[in-house]
CSV table of C-alpha atoms and ligand atoms in Angstrom, one decimal:
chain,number,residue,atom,x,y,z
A,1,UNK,CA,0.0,0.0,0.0
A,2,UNK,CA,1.6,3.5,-0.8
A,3,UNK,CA,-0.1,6.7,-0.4
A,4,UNK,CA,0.6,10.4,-1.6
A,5,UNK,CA,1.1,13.9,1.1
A,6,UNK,CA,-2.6,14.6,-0.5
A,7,UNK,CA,-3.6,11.5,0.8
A,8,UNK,CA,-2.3,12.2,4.8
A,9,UNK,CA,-3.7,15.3,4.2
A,10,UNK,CA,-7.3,14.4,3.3
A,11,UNK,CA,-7.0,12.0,6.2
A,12,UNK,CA,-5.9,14.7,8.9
A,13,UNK,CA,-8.7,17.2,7.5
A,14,UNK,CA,-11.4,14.7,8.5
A,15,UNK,CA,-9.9,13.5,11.1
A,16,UNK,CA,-12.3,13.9,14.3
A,17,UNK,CA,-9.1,14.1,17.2
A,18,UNK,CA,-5.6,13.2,15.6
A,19,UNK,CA,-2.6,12.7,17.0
A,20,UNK,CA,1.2,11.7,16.3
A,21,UNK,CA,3.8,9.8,17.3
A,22,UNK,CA,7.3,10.2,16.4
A,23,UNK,CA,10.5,8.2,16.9
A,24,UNK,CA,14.0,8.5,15.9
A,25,UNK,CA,13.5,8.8,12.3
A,26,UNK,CA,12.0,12.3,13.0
A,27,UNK,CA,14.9,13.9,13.9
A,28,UNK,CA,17.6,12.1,11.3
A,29,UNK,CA,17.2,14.8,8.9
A,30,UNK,CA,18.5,17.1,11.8
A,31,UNK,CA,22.2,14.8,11.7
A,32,UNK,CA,20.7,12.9,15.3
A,33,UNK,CA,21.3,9.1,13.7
A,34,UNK,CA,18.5,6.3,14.5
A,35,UNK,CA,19.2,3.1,16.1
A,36,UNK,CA,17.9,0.4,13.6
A,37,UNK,CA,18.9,2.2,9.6
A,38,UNK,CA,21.9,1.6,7.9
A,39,UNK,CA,24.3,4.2,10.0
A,40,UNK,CA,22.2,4.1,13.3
A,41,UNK,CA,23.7,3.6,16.8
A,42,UNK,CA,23.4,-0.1,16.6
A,43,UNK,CA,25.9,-0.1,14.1
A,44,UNK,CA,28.5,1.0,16.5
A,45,UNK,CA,27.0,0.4,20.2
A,46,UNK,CA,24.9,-2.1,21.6
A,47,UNK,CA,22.5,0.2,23.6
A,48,UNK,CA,21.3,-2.1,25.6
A,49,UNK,CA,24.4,-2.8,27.3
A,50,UNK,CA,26.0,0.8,27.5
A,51,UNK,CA,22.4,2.9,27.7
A,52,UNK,CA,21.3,0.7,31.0
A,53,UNK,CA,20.9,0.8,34.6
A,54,UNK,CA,23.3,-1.9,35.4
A,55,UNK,CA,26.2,0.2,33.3
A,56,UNK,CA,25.1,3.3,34.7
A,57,UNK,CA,25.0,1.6,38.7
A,58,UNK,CA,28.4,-0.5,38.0
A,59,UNK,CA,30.2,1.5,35.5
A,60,UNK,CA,29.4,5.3,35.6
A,61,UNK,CA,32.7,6.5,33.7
A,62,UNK,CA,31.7,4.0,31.1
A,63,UNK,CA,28.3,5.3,31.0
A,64,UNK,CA,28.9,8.9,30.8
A,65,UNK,CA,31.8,8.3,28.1
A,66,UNK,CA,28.9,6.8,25.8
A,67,UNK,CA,26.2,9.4,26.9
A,68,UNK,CA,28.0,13.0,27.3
A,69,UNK,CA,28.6,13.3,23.5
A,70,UNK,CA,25.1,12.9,22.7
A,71,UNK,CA,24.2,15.7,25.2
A,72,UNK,CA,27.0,17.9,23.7
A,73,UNK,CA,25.5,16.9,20.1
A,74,UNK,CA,22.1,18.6,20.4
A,75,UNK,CA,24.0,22.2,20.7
A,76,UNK,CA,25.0,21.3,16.9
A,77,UNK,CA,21.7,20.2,15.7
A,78,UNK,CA,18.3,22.1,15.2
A,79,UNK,CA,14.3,21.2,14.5
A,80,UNK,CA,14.0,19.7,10.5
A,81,UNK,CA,10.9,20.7,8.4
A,82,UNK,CA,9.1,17.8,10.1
A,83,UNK,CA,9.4,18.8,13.7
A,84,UNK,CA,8.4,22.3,12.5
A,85,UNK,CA,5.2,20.9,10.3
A,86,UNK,CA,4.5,19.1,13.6
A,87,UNK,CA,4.2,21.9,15.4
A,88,UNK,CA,2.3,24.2,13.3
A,89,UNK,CA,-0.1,21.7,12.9
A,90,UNK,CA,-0.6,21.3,16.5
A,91,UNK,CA,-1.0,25.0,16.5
A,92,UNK,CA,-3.8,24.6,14.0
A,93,UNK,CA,-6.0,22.1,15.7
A,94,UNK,CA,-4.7,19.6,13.3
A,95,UNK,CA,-3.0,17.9,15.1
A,96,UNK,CA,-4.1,17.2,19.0
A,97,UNK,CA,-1.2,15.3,21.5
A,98,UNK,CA,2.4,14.2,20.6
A,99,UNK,CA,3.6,11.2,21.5
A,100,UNK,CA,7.3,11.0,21.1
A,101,UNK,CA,10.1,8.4,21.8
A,102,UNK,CA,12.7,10.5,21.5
A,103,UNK,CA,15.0,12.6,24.1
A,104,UNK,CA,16.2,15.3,21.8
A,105,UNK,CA,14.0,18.2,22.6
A,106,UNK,CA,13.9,19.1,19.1
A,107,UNK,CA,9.9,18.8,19.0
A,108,UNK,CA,10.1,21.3,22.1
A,109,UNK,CA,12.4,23.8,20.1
A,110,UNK,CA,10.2,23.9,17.4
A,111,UNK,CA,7.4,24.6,19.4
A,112,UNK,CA,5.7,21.6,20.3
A,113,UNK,CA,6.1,22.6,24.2
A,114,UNK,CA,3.6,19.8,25.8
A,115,UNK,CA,5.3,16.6,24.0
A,116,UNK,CA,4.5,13.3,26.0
A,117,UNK,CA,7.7,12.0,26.2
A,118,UNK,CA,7.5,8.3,26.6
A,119,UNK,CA,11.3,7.7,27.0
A,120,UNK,CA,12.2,10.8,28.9
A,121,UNK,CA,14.1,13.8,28.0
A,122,UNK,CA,17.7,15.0,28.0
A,123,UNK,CA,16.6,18.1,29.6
A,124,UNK,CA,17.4,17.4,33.1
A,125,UNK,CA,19.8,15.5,35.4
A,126,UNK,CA,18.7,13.3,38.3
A,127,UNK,CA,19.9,11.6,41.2
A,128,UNK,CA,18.5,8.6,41.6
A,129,UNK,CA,19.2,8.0,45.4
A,130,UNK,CA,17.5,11.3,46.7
A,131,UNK,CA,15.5,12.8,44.0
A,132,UNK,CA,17.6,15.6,43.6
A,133,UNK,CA,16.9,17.1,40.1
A,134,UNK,CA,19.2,19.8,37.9
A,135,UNK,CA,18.7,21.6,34.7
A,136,UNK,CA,21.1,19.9,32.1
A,137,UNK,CA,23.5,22.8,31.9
A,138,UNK,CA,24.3,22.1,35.3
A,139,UNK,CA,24.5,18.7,34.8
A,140,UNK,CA,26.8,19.1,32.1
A,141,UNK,CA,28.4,21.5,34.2
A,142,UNK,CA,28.8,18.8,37.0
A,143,UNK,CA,30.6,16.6,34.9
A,144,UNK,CA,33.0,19.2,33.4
A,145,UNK,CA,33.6,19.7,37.4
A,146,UNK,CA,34.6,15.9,37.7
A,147,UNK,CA,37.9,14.7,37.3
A,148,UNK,CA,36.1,11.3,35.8
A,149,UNK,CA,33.7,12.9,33.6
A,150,UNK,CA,31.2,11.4,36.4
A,151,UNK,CA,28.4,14.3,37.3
A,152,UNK,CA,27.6,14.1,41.0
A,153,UNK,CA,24.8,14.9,43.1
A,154,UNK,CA,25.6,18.2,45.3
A,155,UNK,CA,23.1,17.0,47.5
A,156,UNK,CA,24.0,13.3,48.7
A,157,UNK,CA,27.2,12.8,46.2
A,158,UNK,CA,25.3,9.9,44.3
A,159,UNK,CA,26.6,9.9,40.8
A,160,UNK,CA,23.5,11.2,38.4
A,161,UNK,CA,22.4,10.5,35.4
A,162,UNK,CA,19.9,12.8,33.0
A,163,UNK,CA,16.3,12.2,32.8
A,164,UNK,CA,16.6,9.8,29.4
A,165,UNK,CA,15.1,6.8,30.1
A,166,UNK,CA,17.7,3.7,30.5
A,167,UNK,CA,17.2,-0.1,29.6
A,168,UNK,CA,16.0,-1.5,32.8
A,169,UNK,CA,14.7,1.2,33.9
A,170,UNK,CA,10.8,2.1,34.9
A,171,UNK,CA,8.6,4.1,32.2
A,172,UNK,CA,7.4,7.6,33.6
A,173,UNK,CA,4.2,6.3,34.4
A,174,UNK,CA,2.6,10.0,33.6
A,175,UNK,CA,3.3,10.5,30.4
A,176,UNK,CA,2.9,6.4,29.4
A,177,UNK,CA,-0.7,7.3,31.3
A,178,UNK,CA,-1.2,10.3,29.2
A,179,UNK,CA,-0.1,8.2,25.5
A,180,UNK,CA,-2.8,5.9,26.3
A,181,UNK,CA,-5.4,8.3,26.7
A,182,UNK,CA,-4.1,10.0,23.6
A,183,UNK,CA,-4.6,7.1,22.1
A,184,UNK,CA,-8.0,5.9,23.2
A,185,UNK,CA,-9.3,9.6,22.4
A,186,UNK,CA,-8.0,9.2,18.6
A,187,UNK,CA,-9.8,8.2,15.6
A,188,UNK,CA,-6.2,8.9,13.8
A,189,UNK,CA,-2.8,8.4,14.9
A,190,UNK,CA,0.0,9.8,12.5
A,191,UNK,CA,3.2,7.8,13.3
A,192,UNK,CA,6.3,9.5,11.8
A,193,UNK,CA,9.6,7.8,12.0
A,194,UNK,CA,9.2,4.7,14.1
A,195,UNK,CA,10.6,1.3,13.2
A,196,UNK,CA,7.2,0.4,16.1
A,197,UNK,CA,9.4,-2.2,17.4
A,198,UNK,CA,9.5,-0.9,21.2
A,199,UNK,CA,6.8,-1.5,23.4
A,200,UNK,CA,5.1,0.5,25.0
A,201,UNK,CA,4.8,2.8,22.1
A,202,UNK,CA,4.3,-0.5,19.9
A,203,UNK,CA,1.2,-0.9,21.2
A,204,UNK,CA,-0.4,2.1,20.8
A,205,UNK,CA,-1.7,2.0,17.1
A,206,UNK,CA,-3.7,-1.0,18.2
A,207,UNK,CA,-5.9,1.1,21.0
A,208,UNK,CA,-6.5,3.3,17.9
A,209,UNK,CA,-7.3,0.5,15.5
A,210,UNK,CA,-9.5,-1.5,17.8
A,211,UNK,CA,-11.5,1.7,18.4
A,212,UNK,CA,-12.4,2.1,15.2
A,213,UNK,CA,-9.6,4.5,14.3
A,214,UNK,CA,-7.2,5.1,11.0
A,215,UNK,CA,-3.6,4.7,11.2
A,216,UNK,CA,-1.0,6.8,8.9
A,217,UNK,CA,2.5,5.9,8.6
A,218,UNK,CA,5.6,7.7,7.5
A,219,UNK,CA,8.6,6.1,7.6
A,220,UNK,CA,11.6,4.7,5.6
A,221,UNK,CA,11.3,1.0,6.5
A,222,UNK,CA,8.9,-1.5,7.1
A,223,UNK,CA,6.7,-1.3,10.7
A,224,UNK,CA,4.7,-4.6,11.9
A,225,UNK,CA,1.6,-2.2,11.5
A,226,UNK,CA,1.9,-1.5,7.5
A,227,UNK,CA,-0.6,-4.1,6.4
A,228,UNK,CA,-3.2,-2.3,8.6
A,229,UNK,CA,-2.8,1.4,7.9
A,230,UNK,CA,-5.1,3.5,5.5
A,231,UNK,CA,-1.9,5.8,4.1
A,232,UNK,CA,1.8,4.4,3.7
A,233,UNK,CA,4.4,6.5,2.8
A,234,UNK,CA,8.0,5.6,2.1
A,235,UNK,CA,9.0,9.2,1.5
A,236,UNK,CA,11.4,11.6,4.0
A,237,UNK,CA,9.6,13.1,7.2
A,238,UNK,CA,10.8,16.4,6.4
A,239,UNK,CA,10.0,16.9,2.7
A,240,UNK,CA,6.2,15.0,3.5
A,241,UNK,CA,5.3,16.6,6.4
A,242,UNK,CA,6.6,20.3,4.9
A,243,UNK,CA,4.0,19.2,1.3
A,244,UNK,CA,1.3,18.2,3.9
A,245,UNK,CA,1.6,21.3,5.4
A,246,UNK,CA,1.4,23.3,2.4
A,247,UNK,CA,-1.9,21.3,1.0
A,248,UNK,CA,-3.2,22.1,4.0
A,249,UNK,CA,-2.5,25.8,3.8
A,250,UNK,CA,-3.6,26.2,0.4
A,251,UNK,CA,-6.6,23.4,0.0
B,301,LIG,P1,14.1,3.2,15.1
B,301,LIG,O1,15.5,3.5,14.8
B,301,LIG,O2,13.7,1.8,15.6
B,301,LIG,O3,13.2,3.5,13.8
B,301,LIG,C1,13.4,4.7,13.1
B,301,LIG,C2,12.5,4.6,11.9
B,301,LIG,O4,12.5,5.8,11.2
B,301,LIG,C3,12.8,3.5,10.9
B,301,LIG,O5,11.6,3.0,10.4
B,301,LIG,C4,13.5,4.3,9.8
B,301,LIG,O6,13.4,3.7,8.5
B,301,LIG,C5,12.8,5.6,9.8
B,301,LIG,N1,13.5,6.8,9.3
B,301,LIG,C6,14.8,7.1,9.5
B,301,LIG,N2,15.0,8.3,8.9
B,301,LIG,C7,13.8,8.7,8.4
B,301,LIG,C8,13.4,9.9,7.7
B,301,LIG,N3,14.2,10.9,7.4
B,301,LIG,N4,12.1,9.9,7.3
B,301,LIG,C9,11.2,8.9,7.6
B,301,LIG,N5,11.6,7.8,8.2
B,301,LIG,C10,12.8,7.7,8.7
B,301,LIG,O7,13.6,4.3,16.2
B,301,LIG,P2,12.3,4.3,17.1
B,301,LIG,O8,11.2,3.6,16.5
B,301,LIG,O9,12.2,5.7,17.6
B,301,LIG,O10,12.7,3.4,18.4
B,301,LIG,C11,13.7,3.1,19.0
B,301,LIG,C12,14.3,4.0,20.1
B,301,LIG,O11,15.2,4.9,19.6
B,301,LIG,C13,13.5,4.7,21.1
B,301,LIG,O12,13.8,4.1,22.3
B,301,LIG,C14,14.1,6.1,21.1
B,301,LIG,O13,14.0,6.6,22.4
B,301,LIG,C15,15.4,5.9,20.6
B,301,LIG,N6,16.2,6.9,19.9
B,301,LIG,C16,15.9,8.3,20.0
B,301,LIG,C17,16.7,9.2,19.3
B,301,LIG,C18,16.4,10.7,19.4
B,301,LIG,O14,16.0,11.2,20.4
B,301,LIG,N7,16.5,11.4,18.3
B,301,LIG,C19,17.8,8.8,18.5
B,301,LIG,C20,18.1,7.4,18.5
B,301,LIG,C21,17.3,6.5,19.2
């Protein structure tokens, strides 16, 4: 099944309460690399042994090594047409709640302020023994302060870690809360970018389906959800989602 911008346009315009979920493949056209395309992070890490709890509790230099660069990195990257198209369609009633999986803020810098973020964001540091919480400048500002590269809490000394989301760790349970009621209140879900491989955010096209709803999907490769969508495209988020926009505009 393939379908045109025209098509996921025509969809969104009728569409009752829509909503979209993004993933990694959102932001590769801002230089942030996905895990699972040619190129991605699994090429060169294994996430789920550096990106975990159990590296982060046993081996924090090793942790911090893998994760500082990618904190540094979003000072280099900005919003692509997508998140932009995102976000002016939010403005418009379009589009209704964003769902994303990524920890990039580049949704929030294009102006999509009240993104659910499944996986947690990079915009804050953490202690994880007393609660302690720090903007991420002074979290990075920790670890610059750290002979080890090792951030630590001012507050008990534990060694903190930023408010992504690890392997083996627990879900925020607000904003998995607030994706499911996004998703029960659709009657379409846009999903832009996702590989729908990772639960929980796998599971949410079928709340939408099995109430009745439509499914649109824009990404590069396959999804386990492509033989039950009503619009396939196999185009780039950024180019589709800036020739949605514009159809919108001008139909
Ligand atoms: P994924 O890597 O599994 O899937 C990405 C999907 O996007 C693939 O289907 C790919 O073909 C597609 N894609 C890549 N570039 C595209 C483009 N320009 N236009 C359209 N489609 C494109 O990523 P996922 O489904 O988000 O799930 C895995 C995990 O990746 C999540 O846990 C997420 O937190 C994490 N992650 C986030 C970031 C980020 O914040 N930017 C980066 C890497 C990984």
């Amino acid at each position: 099944m393939t379908g045109t911008a025209a098509d996921l346009a025509a969809l969104l315009s009728e569409a009752r309460h829509a909503i979209v979920l993004t993933g990694a493949g959102v932001s590769t056209e801002s230089g942030i690399p996905d895990f699972r395309s040619a190129g991605g992070l699994w090429e060169e890490y294994d996430p789920m042994e550096v990106a975990s709890m159990r590296t982060f509790m046993n081996d924090p230099q090793r942790f911090w090594r893998f994760h500082r660069p990618r904190i540094d990195m979003l000072a280099s990257v900005a919003p692509n047409a997508a998140h932009r198209a995102i976000a002016e369609l939010q403005r418009r009633g379009v589009l209704h709640e964003l769902i994303t999986q990524n920890i990039d803020r580049l949704h929030a810098r294009a102006g999509s302020e009240d993104a659910i973020e499944v996986h947690g964001s990079l915009d804050r540091g953490v202690c994880l023994r007393c609660d302690h919480g720090v903007p991420i400048d002074e979290l990075v500002a920790l670890a610059d302060a750290a002979a080890d590269g090792v951030p630590r809490c001012a507050a008990c000394g534990f060694q903190m870690k930023s408010g992504v989301i690890l392997f083996g760790e627990m879900l925020p349970d607000v904003a998995i809360n607030a994706a499911y009621a996004a998703a029960h209140a659709a009657d379409v879900m846009l999903v832009i970018g996702s590989s729908l491989l990772v639960a929980p955010v796998s599971g949410l096209p079928g709340i939408v389906v099995g109430g009745g709803g439509r499914l649109a999907i824009l990404t590069e490769s396959e999804t386990p959800w492509d033989d039950r969508c009503t619009v396939r495209l196999h185009g780039r988020a950024g180019e589709v989602m800036a020739e949605t926009l514009e159809i919108l505009t001008s139909g």
